[in-house]
mmCIF file of C-alpha atoms in Angstrom:
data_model
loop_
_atom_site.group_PDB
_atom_site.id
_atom_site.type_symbol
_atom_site.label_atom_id
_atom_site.label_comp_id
_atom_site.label_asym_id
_atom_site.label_seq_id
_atom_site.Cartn_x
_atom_site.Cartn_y
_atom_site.Cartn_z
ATOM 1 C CA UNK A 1 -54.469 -29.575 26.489
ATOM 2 C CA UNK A 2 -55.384 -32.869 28.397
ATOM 3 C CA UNK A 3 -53.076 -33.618 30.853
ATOM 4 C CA UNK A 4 -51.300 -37.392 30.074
ATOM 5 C CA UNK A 5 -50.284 -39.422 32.677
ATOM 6 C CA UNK A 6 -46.796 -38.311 33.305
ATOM 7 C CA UNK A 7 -47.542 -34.659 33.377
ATOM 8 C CA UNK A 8 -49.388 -34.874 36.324
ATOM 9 C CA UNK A 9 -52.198 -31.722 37.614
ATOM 10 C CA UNK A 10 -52.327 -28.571 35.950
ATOM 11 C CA UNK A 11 -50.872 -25.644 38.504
ATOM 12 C CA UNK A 12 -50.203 -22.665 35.951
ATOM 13 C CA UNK A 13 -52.882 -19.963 34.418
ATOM 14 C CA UNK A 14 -53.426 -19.368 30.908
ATOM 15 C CA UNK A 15 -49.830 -18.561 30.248
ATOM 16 C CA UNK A 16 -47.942 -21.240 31.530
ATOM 17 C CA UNK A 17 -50.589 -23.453 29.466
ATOM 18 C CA UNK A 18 -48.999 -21.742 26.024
ATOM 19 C CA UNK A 19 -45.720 -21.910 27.153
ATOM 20 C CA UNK A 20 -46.308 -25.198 27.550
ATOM 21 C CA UNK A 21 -47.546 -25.794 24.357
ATOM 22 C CA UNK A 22 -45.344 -24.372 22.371
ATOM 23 C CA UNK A 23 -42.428 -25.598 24.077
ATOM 24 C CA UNK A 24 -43.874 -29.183 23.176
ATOM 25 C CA UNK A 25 -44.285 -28.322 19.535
ATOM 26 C CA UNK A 26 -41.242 -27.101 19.259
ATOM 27 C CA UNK A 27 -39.874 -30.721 20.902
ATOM 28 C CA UNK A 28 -38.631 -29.079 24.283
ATOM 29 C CA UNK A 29 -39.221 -30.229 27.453
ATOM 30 C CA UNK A 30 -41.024 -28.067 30.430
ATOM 31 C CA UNK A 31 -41.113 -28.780 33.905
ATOM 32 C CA UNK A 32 -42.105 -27.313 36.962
ATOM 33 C CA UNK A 33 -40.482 -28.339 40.404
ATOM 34 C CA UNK A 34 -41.447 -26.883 43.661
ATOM 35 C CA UNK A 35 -37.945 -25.662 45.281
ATOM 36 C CA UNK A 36 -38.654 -26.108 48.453
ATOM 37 C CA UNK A 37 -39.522 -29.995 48.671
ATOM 38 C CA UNK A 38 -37.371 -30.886 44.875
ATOM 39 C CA UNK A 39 -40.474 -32.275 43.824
ATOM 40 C CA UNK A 40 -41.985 -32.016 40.028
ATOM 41 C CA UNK A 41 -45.258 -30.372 39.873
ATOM 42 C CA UNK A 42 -46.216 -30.315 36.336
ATOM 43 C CA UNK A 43 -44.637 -31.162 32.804
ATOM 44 C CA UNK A 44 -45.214 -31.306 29.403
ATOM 45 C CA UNK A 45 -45.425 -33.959 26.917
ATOM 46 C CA UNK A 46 -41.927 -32.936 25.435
ATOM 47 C CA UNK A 47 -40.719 -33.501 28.803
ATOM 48 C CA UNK A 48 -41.823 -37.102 29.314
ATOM 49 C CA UNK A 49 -40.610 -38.357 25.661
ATOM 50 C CA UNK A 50 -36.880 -36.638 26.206
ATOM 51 C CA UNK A 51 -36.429 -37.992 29.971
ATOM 52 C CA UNK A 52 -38.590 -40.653 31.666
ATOM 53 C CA UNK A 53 -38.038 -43.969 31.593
ATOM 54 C CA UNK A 54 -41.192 -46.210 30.680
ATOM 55 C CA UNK A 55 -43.619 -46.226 33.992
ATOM 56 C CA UNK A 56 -42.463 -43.320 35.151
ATOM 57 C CA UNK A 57 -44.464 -40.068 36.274
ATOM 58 C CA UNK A 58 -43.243 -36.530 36.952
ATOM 59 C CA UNK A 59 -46.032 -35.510 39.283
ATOM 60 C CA UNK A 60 -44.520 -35.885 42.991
ATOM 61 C CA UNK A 61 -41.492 -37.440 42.033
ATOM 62 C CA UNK A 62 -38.255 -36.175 42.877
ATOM 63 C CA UNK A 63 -35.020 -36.438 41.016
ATOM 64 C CA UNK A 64 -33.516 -39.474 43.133
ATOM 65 C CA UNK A 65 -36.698 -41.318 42.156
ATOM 66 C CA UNK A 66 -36.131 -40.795 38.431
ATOM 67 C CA UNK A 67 -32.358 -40.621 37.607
ATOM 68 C CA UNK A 68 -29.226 -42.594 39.460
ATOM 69 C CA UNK A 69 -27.645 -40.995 42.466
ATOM 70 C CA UNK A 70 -24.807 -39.349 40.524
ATOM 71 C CA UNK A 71 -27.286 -37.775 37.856
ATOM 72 C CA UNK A 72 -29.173 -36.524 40.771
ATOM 73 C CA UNK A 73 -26.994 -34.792 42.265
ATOM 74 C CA UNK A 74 -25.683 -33.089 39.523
ATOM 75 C CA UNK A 75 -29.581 -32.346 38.916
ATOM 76 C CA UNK A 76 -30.024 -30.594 42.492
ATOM 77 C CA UNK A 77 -26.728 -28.948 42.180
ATOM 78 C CA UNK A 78 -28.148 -27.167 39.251
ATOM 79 C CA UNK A 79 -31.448 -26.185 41.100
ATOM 80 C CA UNK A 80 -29.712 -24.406 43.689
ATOM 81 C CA UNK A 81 -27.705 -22.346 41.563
ATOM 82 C CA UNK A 82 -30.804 -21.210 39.434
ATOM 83 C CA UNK A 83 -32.461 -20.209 42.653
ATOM 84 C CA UNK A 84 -29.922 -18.058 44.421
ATOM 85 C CA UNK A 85 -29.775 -16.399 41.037
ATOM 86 C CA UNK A 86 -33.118 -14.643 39.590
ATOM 87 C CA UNK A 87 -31.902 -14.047 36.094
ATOM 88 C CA UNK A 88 -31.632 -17.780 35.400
ATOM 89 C CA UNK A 89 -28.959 -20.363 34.867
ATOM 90 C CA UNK A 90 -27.826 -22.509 31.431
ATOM 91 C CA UNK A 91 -26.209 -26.038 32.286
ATOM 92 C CA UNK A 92 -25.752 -28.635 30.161
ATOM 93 C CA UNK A 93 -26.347 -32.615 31.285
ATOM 94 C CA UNK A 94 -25.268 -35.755 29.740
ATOM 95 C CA UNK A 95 -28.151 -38.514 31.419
ATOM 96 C CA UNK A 96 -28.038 -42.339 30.955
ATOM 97 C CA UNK A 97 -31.505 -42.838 29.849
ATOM 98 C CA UNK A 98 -32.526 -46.343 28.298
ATOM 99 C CA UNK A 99 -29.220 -47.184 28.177
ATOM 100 C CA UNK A 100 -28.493 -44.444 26.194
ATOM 101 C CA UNK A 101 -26.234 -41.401 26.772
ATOM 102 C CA UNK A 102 -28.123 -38.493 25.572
ATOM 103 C CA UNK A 103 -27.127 -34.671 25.954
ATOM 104 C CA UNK A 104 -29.383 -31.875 26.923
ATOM 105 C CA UNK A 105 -28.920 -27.934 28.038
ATOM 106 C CA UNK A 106 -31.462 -26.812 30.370
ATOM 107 C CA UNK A 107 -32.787 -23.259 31.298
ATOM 108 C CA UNK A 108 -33.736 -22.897 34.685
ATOM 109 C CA UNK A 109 -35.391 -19.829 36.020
ATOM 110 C CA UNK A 110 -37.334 -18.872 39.302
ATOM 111 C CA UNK A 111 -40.970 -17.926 38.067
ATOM 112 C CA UNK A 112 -43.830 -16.496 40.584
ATOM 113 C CA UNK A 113 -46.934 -18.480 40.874
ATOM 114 C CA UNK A 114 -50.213 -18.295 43.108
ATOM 115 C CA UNK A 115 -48.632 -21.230 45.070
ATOM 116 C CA UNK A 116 -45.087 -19.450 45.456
ATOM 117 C CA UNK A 117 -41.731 -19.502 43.913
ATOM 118 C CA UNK A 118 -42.005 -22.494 41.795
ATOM 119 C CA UNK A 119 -38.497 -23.338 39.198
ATOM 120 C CA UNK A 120 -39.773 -23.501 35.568
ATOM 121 C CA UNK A 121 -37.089 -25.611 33.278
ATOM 122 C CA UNK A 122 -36.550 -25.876 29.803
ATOM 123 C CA UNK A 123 -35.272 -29.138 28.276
ATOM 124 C CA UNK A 124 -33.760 -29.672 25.081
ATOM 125 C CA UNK A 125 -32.066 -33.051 23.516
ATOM 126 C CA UNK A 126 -28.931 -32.066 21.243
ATOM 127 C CA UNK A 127 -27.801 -35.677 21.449
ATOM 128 C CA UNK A 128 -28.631 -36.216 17.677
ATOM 129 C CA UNK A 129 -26.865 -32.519 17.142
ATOM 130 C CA UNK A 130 -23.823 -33.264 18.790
ATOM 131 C CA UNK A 131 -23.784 -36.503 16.732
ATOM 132 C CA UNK A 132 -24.132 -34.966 13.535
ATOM 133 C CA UNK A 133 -21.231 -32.130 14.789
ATOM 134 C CA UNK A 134 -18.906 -35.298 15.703
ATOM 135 C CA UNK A 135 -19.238 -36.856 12.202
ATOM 136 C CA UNK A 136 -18.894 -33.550 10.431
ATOM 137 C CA UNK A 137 -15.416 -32.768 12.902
ATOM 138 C CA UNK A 138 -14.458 -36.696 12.175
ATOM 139 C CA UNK A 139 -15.212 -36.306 7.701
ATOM 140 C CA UNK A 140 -13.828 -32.870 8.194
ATOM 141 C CA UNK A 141 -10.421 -34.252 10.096
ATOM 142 C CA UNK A 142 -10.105 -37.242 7.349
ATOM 143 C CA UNK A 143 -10.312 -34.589 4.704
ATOM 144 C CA UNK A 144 -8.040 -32.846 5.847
ATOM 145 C CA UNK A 145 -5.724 -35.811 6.427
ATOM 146 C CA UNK A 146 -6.321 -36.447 2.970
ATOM 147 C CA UNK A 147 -5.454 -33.467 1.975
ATOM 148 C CA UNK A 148 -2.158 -33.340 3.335
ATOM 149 C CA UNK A 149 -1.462 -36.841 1.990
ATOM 150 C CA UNK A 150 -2.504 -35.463 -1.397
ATOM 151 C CA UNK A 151 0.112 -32.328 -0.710
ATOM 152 C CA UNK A 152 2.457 -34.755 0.278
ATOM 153 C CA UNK A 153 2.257 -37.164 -2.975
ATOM 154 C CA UNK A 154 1.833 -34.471 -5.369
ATOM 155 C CA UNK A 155 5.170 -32.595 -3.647
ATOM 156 C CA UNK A 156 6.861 -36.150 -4.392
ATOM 157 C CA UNK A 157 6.032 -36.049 -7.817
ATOM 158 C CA UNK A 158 7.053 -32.613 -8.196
ATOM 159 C CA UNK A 159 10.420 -33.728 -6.376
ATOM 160 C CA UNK A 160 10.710 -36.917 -8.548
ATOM 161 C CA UNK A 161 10.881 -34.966 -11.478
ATOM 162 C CA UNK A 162 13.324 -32.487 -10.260
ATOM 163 C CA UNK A 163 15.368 -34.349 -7.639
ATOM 164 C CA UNK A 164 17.835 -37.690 -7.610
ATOM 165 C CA UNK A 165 15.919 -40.274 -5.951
ATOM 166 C CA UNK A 166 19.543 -41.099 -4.259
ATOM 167 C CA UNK A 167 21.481 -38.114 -3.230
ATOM 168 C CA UNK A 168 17.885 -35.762 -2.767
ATOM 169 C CA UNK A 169 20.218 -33.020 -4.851
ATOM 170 C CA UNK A 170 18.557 -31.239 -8.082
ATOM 171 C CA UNK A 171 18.490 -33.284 -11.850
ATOM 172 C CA UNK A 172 20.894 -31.654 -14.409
ATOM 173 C CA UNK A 173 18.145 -29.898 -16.310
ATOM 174 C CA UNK A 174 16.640 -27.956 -12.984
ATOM 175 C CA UNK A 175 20.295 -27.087 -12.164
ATOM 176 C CA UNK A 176 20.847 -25.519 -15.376
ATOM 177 C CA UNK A 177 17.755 -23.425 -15.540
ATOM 178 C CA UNK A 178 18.552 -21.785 -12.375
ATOM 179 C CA UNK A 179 22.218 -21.357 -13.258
ATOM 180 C CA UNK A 180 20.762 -19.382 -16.512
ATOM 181 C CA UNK A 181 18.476 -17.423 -13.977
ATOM 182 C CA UNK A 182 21.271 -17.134 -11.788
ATOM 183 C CA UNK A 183 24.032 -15.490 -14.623
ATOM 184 C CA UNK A 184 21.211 -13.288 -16.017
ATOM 185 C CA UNK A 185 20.410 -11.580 -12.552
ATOM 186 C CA UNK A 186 24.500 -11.492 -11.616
ATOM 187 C CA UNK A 187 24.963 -10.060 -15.238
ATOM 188 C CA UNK A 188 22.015 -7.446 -14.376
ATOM 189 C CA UNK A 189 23.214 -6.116 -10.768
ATOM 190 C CA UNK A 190 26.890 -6.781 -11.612
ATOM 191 C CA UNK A 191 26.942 -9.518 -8.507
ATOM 192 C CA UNK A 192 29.064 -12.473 -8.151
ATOM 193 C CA UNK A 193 28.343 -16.318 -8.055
ATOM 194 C CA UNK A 194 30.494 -19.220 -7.677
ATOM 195 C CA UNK A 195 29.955 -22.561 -9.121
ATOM 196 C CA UNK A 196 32.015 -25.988 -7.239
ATOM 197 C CA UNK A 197 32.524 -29.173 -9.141
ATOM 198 C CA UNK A 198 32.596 -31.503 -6.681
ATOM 199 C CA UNK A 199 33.678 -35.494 -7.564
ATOM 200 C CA UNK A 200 33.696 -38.308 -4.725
ATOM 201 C CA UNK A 201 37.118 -39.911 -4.525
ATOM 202 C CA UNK A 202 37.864 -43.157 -5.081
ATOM 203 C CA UNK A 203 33.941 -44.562 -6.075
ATOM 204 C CA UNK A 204 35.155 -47.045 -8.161
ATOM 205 C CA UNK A 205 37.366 -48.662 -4.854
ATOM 206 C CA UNK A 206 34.314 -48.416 -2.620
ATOM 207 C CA UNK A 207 32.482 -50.297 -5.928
ATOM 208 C CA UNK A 208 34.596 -52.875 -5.655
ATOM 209 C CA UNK A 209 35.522 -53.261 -1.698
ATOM 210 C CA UNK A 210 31.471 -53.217 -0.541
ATOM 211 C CA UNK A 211 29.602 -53.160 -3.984
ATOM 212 C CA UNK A 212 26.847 -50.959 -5.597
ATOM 213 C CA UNK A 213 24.638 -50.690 -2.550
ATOM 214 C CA UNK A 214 27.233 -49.058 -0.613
ATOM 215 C CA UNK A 215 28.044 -46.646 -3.427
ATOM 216 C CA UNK A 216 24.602 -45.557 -3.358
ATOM 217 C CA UNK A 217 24.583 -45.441 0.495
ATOM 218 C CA UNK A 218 27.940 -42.619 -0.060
ATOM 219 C CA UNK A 219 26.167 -40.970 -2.753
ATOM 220 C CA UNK A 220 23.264 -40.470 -0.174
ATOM 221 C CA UNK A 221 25.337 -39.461 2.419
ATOM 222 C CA UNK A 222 27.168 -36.717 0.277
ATOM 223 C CA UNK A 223 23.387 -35.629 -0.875
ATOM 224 C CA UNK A 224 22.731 -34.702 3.045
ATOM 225 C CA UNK A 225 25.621 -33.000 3.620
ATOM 226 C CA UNK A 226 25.141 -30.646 0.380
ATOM 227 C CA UNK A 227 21.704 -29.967 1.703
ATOM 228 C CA UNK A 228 22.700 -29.146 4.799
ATOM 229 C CA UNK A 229 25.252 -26.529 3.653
ATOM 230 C CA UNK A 230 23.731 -24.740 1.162
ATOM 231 C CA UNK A 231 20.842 -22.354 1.341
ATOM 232 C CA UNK A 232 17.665 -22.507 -0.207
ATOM 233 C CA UNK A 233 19.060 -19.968 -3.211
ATOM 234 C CA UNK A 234 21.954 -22.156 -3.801
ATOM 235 C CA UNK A 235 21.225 -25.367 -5.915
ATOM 236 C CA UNK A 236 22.927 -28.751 -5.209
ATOM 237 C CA UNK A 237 23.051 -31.245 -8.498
ATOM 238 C CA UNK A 238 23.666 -34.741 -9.021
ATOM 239 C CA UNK A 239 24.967 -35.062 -12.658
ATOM 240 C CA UNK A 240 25.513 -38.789 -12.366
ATOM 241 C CA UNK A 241 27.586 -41.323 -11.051
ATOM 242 C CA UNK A 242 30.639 -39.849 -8.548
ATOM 243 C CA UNK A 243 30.100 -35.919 -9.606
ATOM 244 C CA UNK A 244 28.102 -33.020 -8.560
ATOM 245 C CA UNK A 245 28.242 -29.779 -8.891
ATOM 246 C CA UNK A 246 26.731 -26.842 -6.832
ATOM 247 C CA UNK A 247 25.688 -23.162 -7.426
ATOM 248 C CA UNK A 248 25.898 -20.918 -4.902
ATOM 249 C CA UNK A 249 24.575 -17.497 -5.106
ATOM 250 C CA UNK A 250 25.832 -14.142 -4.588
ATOM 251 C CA UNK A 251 29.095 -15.233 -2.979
ATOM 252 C CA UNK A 252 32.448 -14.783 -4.831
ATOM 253 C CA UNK A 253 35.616 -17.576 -4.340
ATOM 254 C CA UNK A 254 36.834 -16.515 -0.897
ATOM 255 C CA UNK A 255 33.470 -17.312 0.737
ATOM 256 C CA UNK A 256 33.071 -20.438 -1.639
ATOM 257 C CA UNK A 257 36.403 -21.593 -0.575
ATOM 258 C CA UNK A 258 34.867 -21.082 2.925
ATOM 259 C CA UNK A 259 31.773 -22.927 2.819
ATOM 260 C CA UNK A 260 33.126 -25.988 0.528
ATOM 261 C CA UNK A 261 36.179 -26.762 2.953
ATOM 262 C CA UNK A 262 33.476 -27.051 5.656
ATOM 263 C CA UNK A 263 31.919 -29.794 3.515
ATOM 264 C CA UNK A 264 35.202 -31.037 2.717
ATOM 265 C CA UNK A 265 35.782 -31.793 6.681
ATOM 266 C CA UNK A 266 32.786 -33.238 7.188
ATOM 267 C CA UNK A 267 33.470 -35.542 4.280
ATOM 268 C CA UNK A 268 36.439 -36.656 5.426
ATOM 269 C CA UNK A 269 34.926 -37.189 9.308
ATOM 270 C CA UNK A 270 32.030 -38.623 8.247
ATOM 271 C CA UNK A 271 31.612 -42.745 8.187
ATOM 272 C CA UNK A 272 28.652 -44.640 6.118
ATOM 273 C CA UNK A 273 27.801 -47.222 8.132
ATOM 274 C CA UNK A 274 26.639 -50.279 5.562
ATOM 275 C CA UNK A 275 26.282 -54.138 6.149
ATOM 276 C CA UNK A 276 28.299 -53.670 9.147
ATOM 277 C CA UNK A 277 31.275 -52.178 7.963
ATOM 278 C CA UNK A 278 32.245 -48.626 8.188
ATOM 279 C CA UNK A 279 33.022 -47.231 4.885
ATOM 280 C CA UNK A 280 35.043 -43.809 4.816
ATOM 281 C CA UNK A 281 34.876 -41.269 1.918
ATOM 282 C CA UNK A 282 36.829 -37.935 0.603
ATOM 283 C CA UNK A 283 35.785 -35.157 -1.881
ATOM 284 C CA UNK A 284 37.804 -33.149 -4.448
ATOM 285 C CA UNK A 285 36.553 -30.194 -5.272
ATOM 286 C CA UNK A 286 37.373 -26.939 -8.158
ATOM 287 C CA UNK A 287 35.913 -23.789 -7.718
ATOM 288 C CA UNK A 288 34.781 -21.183 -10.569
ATOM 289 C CA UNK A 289 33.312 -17.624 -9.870
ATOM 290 C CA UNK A 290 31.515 -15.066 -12.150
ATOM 291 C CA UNK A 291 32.801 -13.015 -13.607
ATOM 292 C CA UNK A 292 35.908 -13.320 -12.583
ATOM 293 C CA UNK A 293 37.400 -16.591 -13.466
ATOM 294 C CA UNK A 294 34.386 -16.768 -16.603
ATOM 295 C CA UNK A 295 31.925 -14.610 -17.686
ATOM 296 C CA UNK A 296 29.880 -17.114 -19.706
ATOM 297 C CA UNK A 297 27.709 -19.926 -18.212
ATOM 298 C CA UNK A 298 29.885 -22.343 -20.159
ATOM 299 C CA UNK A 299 32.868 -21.283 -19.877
ATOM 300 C CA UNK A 300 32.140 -21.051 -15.935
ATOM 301 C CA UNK A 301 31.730 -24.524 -16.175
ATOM 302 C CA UNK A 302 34.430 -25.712 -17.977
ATOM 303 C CA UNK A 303 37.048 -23.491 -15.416
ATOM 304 C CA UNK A 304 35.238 -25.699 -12.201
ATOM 305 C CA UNK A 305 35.802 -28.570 -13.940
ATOM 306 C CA UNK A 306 39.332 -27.726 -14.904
ATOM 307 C CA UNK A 307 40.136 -26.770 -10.669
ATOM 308 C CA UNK A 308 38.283 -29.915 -10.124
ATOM 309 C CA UNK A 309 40.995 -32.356 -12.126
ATOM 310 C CA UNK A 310 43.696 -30.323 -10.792
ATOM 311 C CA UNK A 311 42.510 -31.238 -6.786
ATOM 312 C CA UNK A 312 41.871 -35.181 -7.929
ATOM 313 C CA UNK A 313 45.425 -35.181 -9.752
ATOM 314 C CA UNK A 314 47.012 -33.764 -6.573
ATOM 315 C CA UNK A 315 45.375 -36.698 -4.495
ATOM 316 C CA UNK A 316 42.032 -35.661 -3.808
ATOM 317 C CA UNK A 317 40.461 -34.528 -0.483
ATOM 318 C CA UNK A 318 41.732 -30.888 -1.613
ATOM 319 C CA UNK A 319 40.021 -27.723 -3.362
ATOM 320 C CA UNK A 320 40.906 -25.991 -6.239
ATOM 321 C CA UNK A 321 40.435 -22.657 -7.422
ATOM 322 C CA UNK A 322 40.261 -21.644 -10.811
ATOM 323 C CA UNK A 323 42.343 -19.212 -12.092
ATOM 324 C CA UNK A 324 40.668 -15.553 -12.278
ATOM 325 C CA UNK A 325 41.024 -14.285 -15.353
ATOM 326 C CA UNK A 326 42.883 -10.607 -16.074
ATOM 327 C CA UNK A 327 41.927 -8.350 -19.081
ATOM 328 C CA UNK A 328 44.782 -6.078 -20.171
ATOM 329 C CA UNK A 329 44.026 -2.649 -19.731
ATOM 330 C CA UNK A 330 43.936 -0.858 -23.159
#
């Protein structure tokens, strides 16, 4: 191989004249530096192409006379280490070349020559690598960013169809399918379940005293609060307007009457703040259990609704319980 002008005179035998070689048709830079004096004895044409600036020359040169102070250093640093250790060293550089910031990993190794110790180097550029790796991370983040977005949309859908856009609580129809679910397993493993009709009191004041907006902002408030105390077996329901109803599962009327006068409570604490006025709300609210106050899903119904007139004509902000029914022994 002819020697260009940046890779100075030949020093090695035959087999440092392959290495060579094949390092440069493989693209990879190969250098020899004498470790004594940090100067560059011999390189490839790999070597030149990945490193030098225009009018440069390895042969004699030394890293301060090729790269800025910083790189340099970094550069000598890296000698030093491969020398006090005779298996070899990897480190990887990032060098301002042409303006440029490229990225290399070099192999640096102690190798014995008829001059002496000389430190062989292996140079190769995975600037274009680690470019490619960077756009695949970046189209691999905005997928998945897309993805989620997706999730999110098609879980809005999915609630759109099922949910009141107002209160956040369950559409009639959903409700009813799980109460069906919900009376065939009780029915199955002789469980309880309790149903609560639950009406705010007084809409049609706060209608009139603040207008529709504010109704909606109540109806919005109630939906948190039923979210917040029920579980994720129990099902919250809008059926329109100022009622609601709830199903909650596997509990019988004494820990329904429990859980509902918490919400009552926090009803009657709670303030909807709305075009700067603070509007205050109650609930009334009838309880129904199966079997024991009904044994059909209808029926069931019927009995909550029944407790649930009963609180409202006593003044609201009050539960009701429905009365259990008694079969006659025979």
């Amino acid at each position: 191989m002819a020697d260009s002008p940046a890779t100075g005179e030949r020093t090695g035998g035959d087999l440092v004249d392959a290495l060579f070689q094949a390092l440069d048709q493989m693209g990879h830079g190969a250098l020899i530096k004498d470790p004594a004096s940090g100067r560059y004895e011999r390189a490839n044409e790999a070597a030149a192409r990945l490193l030098l600036q225009p009018g440069q020359q390895w042969l004699g040169a030394a890293d301060a006379e090729l790269f800025d102070a910083g790189q340099a250093v970094a550069l000598r640093a890296a000698d030093q280490q491969a020398v006090a250790q005779t298996a070899g060293v990897r480190a990887e550089h990032r060098l301002e070349l042409g303006g440029e910031r490229r990225d290399f990993v070099a192999w640096r190794q102690i190798a014995s020559t008829p001059q002496g110790p000389r430190l062989l180097s292996v140079w190769q550029d995975l600037t274009e690598q680690r470019r490619k790796d960077a756009q695949l991370q970046t189209a691999l983040a905005q997928l998945e960013e897309q993805q989620k977005a997706n999730d999110a949309l098609r879980r809005d859908v999915q609630d759109n169809q099922v949910r009141d856009s107002v209160s956040g609580l369950y559409h009639r129809a959903h409700f009813e399918e799980q109460l069906r679910r919900e009376a065939d397993l009780s029915s199955r493993e002789q469980r309880e379940f309790a149903l609560v009709a639950v009406a705010i009191d007084n809409l049609e004041e706060i209608l009139r005293l603040h207008g529709a907006e504010a109704c909606e902002r109540v109806v919005e408030s109630l939906g948190r609060l039923l979210r917040a105390g029920t579980r994720a077996m129990d099902s919250p329901c809008r059926l329109g307007g100022d009622r609601f109803i709830v199903l909650l599962s596997g509990v019988g009327l004494a820990t329904a009457h429990s859980r509902m006068e918490q919400l009552r409570r926090q009803c009657a604490q709670h303030i909807v703040a709305y075009n700067g006025q603070q509007i205050p709300f109650t609930v009334s609210l009838g309880i129904s259990s199966f079997p024991h106050t009904a044994g059909v899903v209808d029926e069931l119904m019927r009995s909550a609704d029944r407790a649930l007139s009963s609180a409202r004509e006593k003044g609201g902000n009050r539960i009701a319980l429905a009365s259990i029914q008694f079969v006659p022994v025979t």
